[in-house]
Amino acid sequence: MKISKRSKTVSPSLTLSLTAKANKLRDEGIDVISFGVGEPDFSTPQHIVDAAKSALDCGYTKYTAVAGIPTLRQAISEKLQLDLALTYNSNQIVVCNGAKQALFNALQLVVEEGDEVIVIAPYWLTYPELVKLCGGKCVVVTASAENNFVPQASDIEKAITPRTKAIIFNSPNNPTGAVYSKQNYDEIAQVLSKYPDIWIISDEIYDKLIFDGNNHVSLAQYSELFLRTIIVNGVSKAYAMTGWRIGYCACPSEEYAKLISGLQSHQTGNVNSIAQRAAVAAISGENTFTEQMRQTFELRRNCMRDCLDKLTSISYVFPQGAFYYMVKVSQFFGKSVNGRQINSASDLAQIILDDTATVVIPCEAFGAPDFIRLSFATNQDCIRKGITRIQSVIEVIK
Ligand code: PLP
């Protein structure tokens, strides 16, 4: 039987396949340490779970409005007011199945066949796949380690062509941990303000995980950009709710939100009614959990730095947010470990997994083939033990 070209253009998620491999080893009783994890290792707070239970007990189990229940849309607009001082009425919010669907919806709203979408590398590996699914073409702008993985405004400008339809930003960033400062965004905003037809999709899913007392900044806060910026966010990372699948688009007009809701109505319809009730409790409830989790991640980040600093043959950029380190490993390409050649980050990741049962994520699929990504969404004991294991491999590279 013939299958569609579209289904074949998408690359399966590498992170998921490595995680599956690690789970298999774990099932075999092997003590696996995973630095591959892309989600907080905390349980969803009890008051959120209780809200879901009570939704079930009241029989809150029917279809809801596609764009989300009014209380959740309202809670999201209040959060945006509080955090970013931006005014969205609840009709400008669409609740989606995770930030992932929110991104897909936003791209579907704006991308025509053949349009160019600028993506900053290193990027979250899903962006290029979503752009492809929408018929768009990815144009990659690389943010170098020397610039702390923040793109230069001039490089963004060089990538703009008459076909540029949108640009995706992600701060705090997966996989780099970069957090764009107000000054970084001032420079970028200055360039983008010259190109009024370019949409901005701002993925802010890690907005609550920023370290060293810094603040989250959104391009939507620039008045000259607001009317063409779609904010994507959700509850997955901030409230340890990855499995609940609640994300959202905050649109600069009700009209766009209606169109997104129309697109979603024929794909998935509304998001799970029970999870929506839980998300109301998350977003509008007391928020000590998120702050405690953030502090824990900051300590783990520092712990991982102390461990990595003992490995003199590697380098990294100290992350300012999210929960990832990007470690440069291209200096090992062309060398070998006990007869096994390392020609890529994937080769090294495979050797580390085979020899030490430790999962690291090679970053080819993130547009950063010289790096591996280490997640610190795991406790400090595992961080120490895992880095020691990686060290045992790196020390014997010849
Ligand atoms: N955006 C980025 C940068 C992410 O890292 C992730 C998840 O890893 C998402 C979006 C997706 O979030 P969600 O689980 O809400 O779909």
Tab-separated table of C-alpha atoms and ligand atoms in Angstrom, residues 38 98-100 124 127 170 174 203 205-206 236-237 245, ligand 1:
chain	number	residue	atom	x	y	z
A	38	GLY	CA	12.801	16.081	29.595
A	98	GLY	CA	0.270	20.391	25.612
A	99	ALA	CA	2.514	23.177	24.425
A	100	LYS	CA	3.338	20.820	21.562
A	124	TRP	CA	13.980	21.759	20.496
A	127	TYR	CA	10.216	22.555	15.786
A	170	ASN	CA	12.331	29.652	23.045
A	174	ASN	CA	15.719	23.504	25.580
A	203	ASP	CA	7.625	29.154	23.315
A	205	ILE	CA	7.198	26.595	28.503
A	206	TYR	CA	10.187	26.942	30.890
A	236	SER	CA	3.857	20.689	31.928
A	237	LYS	CA	7.124	21.971	33.346
A	245	ARG	CA	-1.344	17.471	28.400
B	1	PLP	N1	8.610	23.336	24.105
B	1	PLP	C1	9.798	22.917	24.568
B	1	PLP	C2	10.986	23.771	24.379
B	1	PLP	C3	9.894	21.692	25.254
B	1	PLP	O1	11.082	21.285	25.719
B	1	PLP	C4	8.734	20.903	25.416
B	1	PLP	C5	8.808	19.591	26.071
B	1	PLP	O2	9.833	19.007	26.293
B	1	PLP	C6	7.534	21.388	24.907
B	1	PLP	C7	7.502	22.607	24.256
B	1	PLP	C8	6.271	20.571	24.992
B	1	PLP	O3	5.595	20.752	26.137
B	1	PLP	P1	4.250	19.932	26.405
B	1	PLP	O4	4.632	18.735	27.190
B	1	PLP	O5	3.393	20.872	27.189
B	1	PLP	O6	3.648	19.571	25.097
